[in-house]
Coordinates of C-alpha atoms in Angstrom, one line a residue:
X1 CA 8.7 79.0 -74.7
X2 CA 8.7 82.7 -75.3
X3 CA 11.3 85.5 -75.7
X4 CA 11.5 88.8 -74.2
X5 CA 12.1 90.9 -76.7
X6 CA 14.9 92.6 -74.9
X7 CA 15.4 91.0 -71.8
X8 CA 16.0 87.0 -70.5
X9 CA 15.1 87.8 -67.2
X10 CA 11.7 88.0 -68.7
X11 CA 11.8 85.0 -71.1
X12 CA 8.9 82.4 -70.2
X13 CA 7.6 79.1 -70.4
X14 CA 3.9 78.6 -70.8
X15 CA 2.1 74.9 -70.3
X16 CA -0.9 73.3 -70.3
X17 CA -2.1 71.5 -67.5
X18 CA -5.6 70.3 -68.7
X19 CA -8.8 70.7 -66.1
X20 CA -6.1 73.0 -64.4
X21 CA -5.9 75.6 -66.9
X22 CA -2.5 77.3 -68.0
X23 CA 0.8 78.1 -66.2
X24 CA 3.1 80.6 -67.0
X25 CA 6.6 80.0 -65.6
X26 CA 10.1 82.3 -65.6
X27 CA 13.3 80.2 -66.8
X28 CA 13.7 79.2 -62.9
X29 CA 10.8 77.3 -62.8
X30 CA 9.0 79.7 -61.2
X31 CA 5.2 79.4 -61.5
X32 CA 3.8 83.5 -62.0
X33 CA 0.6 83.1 -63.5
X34 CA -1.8 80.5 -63.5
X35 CA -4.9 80.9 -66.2
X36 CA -8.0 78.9 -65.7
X37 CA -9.8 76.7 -68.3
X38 CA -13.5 77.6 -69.1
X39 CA -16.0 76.8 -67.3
X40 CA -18.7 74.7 -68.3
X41 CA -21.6 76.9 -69.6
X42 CA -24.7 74.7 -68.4
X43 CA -25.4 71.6 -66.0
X44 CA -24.2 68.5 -68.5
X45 CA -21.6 70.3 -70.3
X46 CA -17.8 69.9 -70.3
X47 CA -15.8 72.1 -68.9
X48 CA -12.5 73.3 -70.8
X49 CA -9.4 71.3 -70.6
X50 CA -6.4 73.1 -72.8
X51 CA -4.3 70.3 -74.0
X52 CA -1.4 72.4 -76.1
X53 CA 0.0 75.7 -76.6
X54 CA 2.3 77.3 -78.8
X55 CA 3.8 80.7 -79.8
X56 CA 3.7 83.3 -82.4
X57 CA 5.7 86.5 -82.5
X58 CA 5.1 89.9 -84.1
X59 CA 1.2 89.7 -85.2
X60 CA 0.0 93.0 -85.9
X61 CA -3.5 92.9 -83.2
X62 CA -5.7 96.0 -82.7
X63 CA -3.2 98.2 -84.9
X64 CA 0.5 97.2 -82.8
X65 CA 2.7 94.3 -82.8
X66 CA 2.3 91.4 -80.5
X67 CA 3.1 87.9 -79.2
X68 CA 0.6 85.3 -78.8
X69 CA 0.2 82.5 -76.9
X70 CA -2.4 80.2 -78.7
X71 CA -4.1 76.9 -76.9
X72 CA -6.4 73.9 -77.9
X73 CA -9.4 73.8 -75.4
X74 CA -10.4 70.3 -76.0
X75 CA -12.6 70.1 -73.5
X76 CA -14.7 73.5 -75.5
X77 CA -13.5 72.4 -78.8
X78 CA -11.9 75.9 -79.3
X79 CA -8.6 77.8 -80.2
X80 CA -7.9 80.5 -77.6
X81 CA -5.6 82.8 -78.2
X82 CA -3.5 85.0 -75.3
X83 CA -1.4 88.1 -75.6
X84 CA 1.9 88.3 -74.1
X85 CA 2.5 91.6 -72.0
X86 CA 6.7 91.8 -72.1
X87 CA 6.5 94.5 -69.6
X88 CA 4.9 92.3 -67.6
X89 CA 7.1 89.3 -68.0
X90 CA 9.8 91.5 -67.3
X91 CA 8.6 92.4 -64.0
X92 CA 7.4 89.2 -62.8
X93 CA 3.5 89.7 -63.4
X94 CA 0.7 88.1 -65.1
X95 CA 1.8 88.7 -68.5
X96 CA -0.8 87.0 -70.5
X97 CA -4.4 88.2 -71.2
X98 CA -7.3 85.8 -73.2
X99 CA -8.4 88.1 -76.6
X100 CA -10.7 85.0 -77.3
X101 CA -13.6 86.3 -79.2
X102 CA -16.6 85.1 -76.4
X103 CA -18.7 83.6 -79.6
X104 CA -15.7 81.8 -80.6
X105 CA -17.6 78.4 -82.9
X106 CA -16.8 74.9 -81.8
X107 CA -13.4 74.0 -83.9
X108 CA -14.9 70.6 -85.2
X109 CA -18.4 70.0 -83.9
X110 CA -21.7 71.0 -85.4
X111 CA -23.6 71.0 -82.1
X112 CA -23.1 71.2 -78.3
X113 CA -23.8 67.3 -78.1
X114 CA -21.1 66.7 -80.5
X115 CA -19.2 68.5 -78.0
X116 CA -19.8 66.8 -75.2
X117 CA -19.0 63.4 -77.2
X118 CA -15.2 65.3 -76.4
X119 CA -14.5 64.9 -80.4
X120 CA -12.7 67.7 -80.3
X121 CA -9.7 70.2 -80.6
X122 CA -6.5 68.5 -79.5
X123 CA -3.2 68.7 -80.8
X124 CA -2.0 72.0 -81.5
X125 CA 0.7 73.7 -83.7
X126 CA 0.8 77.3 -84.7
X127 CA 3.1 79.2 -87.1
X128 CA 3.0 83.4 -88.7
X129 CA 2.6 82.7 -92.8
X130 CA 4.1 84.5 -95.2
X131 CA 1.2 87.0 -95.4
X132 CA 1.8 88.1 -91.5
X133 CA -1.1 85.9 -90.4
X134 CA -1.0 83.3 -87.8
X135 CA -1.8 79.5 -89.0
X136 CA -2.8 77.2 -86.5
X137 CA -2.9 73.5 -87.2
X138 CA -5.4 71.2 -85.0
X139 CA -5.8 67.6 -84.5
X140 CA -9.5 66.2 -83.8
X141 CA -9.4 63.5 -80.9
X142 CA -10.1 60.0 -81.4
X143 CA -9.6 60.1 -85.6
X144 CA -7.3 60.9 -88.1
X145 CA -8.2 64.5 -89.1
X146 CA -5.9 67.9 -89.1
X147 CA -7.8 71.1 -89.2
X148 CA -5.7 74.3 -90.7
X149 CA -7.2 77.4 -89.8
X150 CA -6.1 81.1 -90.0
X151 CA -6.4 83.7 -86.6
X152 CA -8.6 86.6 -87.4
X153 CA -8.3 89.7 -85.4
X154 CA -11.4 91.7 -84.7
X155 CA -12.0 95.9 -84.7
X156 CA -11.6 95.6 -81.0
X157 CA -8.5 93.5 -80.8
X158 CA -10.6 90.4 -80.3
X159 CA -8.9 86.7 -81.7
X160 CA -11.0 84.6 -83.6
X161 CA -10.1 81.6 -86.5
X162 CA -11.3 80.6 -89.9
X163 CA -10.8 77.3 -91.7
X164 CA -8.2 76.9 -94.4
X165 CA -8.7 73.1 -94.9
X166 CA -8.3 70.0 -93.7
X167 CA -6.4 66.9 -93.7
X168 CA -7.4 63.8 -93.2
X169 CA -4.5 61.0 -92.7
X170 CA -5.2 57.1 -93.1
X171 CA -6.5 54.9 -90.9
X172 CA -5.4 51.6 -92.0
X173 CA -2.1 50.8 -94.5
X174 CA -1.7 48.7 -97.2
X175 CA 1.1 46.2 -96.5
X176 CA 4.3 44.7 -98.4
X177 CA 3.1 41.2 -98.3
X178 CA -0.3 42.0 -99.6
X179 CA -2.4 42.5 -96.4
X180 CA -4.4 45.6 -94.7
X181 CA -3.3 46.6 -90.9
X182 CA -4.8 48.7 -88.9
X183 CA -3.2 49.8 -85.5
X184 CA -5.5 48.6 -83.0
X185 CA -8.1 51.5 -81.3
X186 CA -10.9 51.5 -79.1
X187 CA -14.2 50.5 -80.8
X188 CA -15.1 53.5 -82.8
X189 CA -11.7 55.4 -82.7
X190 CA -9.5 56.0 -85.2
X191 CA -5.4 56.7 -84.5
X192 CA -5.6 60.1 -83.4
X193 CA -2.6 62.6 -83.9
X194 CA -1.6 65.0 -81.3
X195 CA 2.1 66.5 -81.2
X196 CA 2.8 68.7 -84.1
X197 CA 5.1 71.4 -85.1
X198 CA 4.7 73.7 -88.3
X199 CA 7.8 74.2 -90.0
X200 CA 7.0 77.2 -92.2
X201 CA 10.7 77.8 -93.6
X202 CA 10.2 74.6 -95.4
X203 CA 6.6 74.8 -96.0
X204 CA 5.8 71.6 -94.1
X205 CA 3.7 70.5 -91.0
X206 CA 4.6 67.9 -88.8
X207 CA 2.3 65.4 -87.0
X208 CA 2.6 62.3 -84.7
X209 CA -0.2 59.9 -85.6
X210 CA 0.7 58.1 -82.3
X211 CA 0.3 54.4 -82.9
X212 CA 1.7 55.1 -86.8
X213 CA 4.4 57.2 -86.6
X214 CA 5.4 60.8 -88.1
X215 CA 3.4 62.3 -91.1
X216 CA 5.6 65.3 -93.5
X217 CA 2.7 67.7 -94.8
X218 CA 3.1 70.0 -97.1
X219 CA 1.4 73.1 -96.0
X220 CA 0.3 74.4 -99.6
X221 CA -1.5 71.1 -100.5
X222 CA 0.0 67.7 -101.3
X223 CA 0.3 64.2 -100.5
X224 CA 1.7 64.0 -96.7
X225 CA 4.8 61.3 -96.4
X226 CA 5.4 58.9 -94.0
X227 CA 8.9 60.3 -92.3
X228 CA 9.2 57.7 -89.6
X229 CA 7.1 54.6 -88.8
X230 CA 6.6 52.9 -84.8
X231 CA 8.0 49.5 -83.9
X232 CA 4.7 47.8 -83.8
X233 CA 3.5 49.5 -87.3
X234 CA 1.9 46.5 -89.2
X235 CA 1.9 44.2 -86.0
X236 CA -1.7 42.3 -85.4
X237 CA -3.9 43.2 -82.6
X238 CA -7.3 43.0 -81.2
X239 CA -9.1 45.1 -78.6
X240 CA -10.1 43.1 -75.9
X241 CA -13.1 44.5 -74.1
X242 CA -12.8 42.4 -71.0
X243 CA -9.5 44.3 -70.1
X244 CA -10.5 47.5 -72.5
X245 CA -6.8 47.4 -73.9
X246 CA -5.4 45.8 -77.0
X247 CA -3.2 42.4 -77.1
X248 CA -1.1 41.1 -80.3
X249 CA -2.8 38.5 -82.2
X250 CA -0.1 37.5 -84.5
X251 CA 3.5 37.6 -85.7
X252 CA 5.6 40.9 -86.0
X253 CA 6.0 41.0 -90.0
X254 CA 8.6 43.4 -89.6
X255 CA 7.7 46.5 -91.6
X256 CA 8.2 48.7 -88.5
X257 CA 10.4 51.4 -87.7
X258 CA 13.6 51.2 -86.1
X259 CA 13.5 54.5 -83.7
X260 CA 10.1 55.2 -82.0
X261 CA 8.2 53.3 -79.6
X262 CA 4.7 54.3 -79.2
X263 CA 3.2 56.6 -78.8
X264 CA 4.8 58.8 -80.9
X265 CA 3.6 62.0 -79.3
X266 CA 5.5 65.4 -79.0
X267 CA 7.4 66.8 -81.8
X268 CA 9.8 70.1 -81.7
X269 CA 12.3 71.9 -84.0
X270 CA 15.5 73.1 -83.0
X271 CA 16.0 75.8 -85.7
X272 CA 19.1 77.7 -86.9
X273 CA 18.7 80.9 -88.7
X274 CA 20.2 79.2 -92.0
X275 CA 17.4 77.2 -92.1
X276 CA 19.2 74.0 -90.5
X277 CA 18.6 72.1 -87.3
X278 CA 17.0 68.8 -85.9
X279 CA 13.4 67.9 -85.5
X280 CA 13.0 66.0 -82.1
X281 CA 10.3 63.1 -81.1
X282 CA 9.2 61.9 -78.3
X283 CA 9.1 58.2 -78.3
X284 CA 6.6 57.7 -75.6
X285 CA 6.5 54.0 -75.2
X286 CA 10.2 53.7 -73.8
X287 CA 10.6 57.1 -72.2
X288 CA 13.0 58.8 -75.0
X289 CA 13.4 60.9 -77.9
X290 CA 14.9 61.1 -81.4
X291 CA 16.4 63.1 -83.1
X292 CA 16.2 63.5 -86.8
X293 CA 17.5 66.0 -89.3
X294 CA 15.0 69.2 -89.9
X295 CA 16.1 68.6 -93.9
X296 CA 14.2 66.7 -96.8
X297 CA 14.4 63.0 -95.9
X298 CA 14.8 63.3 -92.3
X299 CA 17.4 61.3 -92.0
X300 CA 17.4 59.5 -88.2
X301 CA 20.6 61.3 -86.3
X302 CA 19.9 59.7 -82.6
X303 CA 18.5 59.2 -79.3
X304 CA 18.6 60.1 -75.9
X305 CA 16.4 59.7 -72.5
X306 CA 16.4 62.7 -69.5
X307 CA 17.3 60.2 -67.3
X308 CA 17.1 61.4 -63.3
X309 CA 19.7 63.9 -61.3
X310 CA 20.8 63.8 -58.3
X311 CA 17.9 65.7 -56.7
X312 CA 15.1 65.7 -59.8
X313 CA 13.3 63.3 -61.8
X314 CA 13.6 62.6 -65.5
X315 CA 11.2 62.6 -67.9
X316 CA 8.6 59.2 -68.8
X317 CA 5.2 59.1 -70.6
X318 CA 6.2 62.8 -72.2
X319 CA 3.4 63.8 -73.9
X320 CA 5.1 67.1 -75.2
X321 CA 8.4 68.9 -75.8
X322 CA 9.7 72.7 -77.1
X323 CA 12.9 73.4 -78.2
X324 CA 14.6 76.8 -79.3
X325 CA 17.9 77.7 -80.4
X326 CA 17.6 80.9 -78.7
X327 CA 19.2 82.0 -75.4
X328 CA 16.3 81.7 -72.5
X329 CA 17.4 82.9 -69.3
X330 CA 20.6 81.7 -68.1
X331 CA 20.5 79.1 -70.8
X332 CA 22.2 80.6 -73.3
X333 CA 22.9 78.1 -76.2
X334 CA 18.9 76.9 -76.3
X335 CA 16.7 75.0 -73.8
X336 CA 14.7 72.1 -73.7
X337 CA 11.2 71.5 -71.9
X338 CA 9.6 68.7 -71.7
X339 CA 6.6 67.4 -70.0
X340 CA 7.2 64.6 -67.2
X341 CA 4.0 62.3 -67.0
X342 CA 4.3 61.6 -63.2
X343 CA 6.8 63.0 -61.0
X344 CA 8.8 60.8 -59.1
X345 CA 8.8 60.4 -56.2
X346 CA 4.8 60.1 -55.7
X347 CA 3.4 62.6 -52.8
X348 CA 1.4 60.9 -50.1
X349 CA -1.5 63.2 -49.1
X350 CA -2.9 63.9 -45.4
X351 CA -5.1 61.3 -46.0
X352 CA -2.8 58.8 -46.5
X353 CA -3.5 58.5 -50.8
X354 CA -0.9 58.3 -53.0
X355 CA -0.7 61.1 -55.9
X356 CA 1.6 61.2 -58.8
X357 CA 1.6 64.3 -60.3
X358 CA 3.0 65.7 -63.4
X359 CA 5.6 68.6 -64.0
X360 CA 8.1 70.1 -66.8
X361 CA 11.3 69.6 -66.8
X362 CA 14.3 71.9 -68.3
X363 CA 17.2 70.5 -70.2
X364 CA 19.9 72.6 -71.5
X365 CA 20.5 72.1 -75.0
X366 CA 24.2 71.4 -74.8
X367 CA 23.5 68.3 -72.8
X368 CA 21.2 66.6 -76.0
X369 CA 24.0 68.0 -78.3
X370 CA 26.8 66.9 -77.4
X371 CA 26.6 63.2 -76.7
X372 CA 24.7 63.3 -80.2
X373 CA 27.2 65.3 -81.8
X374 CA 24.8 67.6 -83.2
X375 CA 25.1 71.7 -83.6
X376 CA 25.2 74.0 -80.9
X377 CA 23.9 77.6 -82.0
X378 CA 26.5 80.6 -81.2
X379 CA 23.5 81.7 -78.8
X380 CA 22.0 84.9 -81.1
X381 CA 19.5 83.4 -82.8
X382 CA 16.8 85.9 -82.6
X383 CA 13.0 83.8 -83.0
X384 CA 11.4 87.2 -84.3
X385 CA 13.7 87.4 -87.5

């Protein structure tokens, strides 16, 4: 989600729909610019797929302020990076335009083979530093590994990125009784993470390691924490390469979570301007989400499901979520989006095939809060502050 600096009626909500590029929609759901991913550059190659996007406000680019959409090309292994026209938004128009450097380097991969392989840019987080410089975290598909890297603005107003470090989380666990587990993969996979969320008030990073459960990394350096474990975390299974999916081989020892089902995929704060708030998951495996305080410990305050309306569909298979305290639109104590893994009901084409397709769905923050008891802001929270 964006805000218009001075306006709602320009506020937006920007998503990635893979092959398809990105969409820009008003708060209505209106659909007013549509961005394609890169092209493949030769026979053989991959084309791009953008798998997550996020915001930064107030980055000083080709000597003025802007706001920047950034997005993980998986399909590229890049970071592009978009500025957001509020003029534009305001009026309705294509408000974003790509500043990608064109020689941008391959986030991860050391050739264009390695690229192909699709080892590559995935999740994606990004936060301003306390130097004025975006930070954009980035998972690596298929293992365990969290690239931090800086944007770098160019002379002519160009976006590239520079690595910072990287992180690289566990891929099997020492257990209470003694034992190893490791959650069960694909031969030659690791458990890959791909929602995260920088929380840069609190110096920490965020990251769903979907068949584990939610990592706490400190941003300057440090051990990262376990915050929240899955159901199945310690549970045996097998990969079975007859029906290429994995099947429990043994007993649940019980040293799993209580709260998440997974995957444990999107993750989202819902800040306050004292620093308060809730970070939200979503819990994949059974359709719905938790909430947890945004404090140290993280203590576990809820759950809910978008459950279907009367005329639209809720929310399963949610593979990512935004939140903001912040008035957008006509929703003026904070708004939820969340992405709906097929939309119900399915479309039956002219040719008599069945499609599901996918959409986002808008939630007003009031209707998580209340059930759950949890804070409503006053509706002036200002993101740029």
């Amino acid at each position: 989600m964006w805000n218009h600096p001075s306006d709602r009626r320009g506020d937006l909500v920007i998503g990635t729909l893979k092959k398809a590029g990105l969409a820009v929609y008003d708060t209505a759901g209106n659909e007013i610019q549509r961005l394609p991913a890169p092209a493949a550059p030769a026979a053989g190659d991959s084309p791009g797929r953008f798998n997550n996007v996020d915001v930064v406000y107030g980055w000083k680019l080709g000597g003025r302020k802007v706001d920047v959409a950034v997005v993980s090309d998986r399909g590229r292994d890049t970071i592009r990076t978009y500025v957001i026209d509020p003029a534009a938004a305001r009026a309705h128009q294509a408000p974003l335009t790509d500043v990608t450097v064109p020689s941008a380097p391959p986030v991860f991969s050391s050739s264009a083979a390695e690229v192909n392989e699709q080892r590559t840019a995935y999740g994606l987080a990004a936060w301003k530093g306390d130097d004025g410089v975006p930070y954009v975290a980035v998972s690596r598909r298929n293992t365990t590994r969290v690239g931090l890297f800086r944007l770098v603005a160019t002379a002519d107003g160009k976006v590239g990125y520079a690595p910072v470090r990287n992180v690289d989380l566990p891929a099997s666990f020492a257990l209470p009784n003694g034992g190893t587990w490791a959650p069960c993969e694909e031969p030659g996979e690791d458990p890959q993470v791909e929602g995260m969320v920088g929380d840069p008030e609190h110096g920490v990073l965020y990251a769903a390691q979907e068949d584990v459960g939610i990592w706490r990394i400190p941003l300057g350096g440090g051990r990262p924490a376990l915050v929240d474990r899955v159901k199945g975390y310690g549970v045996p299974s097998a990969y079975d390469p007859q029906t290429e999916e994995c099947h429990v081989t043994g007993a649940d020892p019980g040293y799993g979570g209580k709260n998440l089902t997974a995957d444990a995929e999107g993750l989202t704060i819902y800040a306050k301007d004292d620093g308060e708030g809730y970070l939200l998951a979503s819990s994949q495996g059974d359709n719905t989400f938790v909430a947890y305080d945004r404090e140290d410990g993280n203590d576990y305050l809820g759950r809910f499901r978008i459950a279907p309306g009367t005329s639209v569909d809720g929310s399963e298979e949610c593979d990512g979520a935004m939140v903001t305290s912040a008035p957008v639109g006509d929703f003026k104590h904070g708004l939820l989006v969340v992405q709906d893994g097929f939309n119900a009901p399915d479309e039956t084409g002219a040719d008599g095939a069945v499609r599901t397709n996918t959409n986002f769905k808008f939630v007003d923050w009031r209707e998580v809060a209340e059930p759950l008891d949890l804070d409503v802001a006053p509706g002036d929270w200002d993101p740029r502050d």
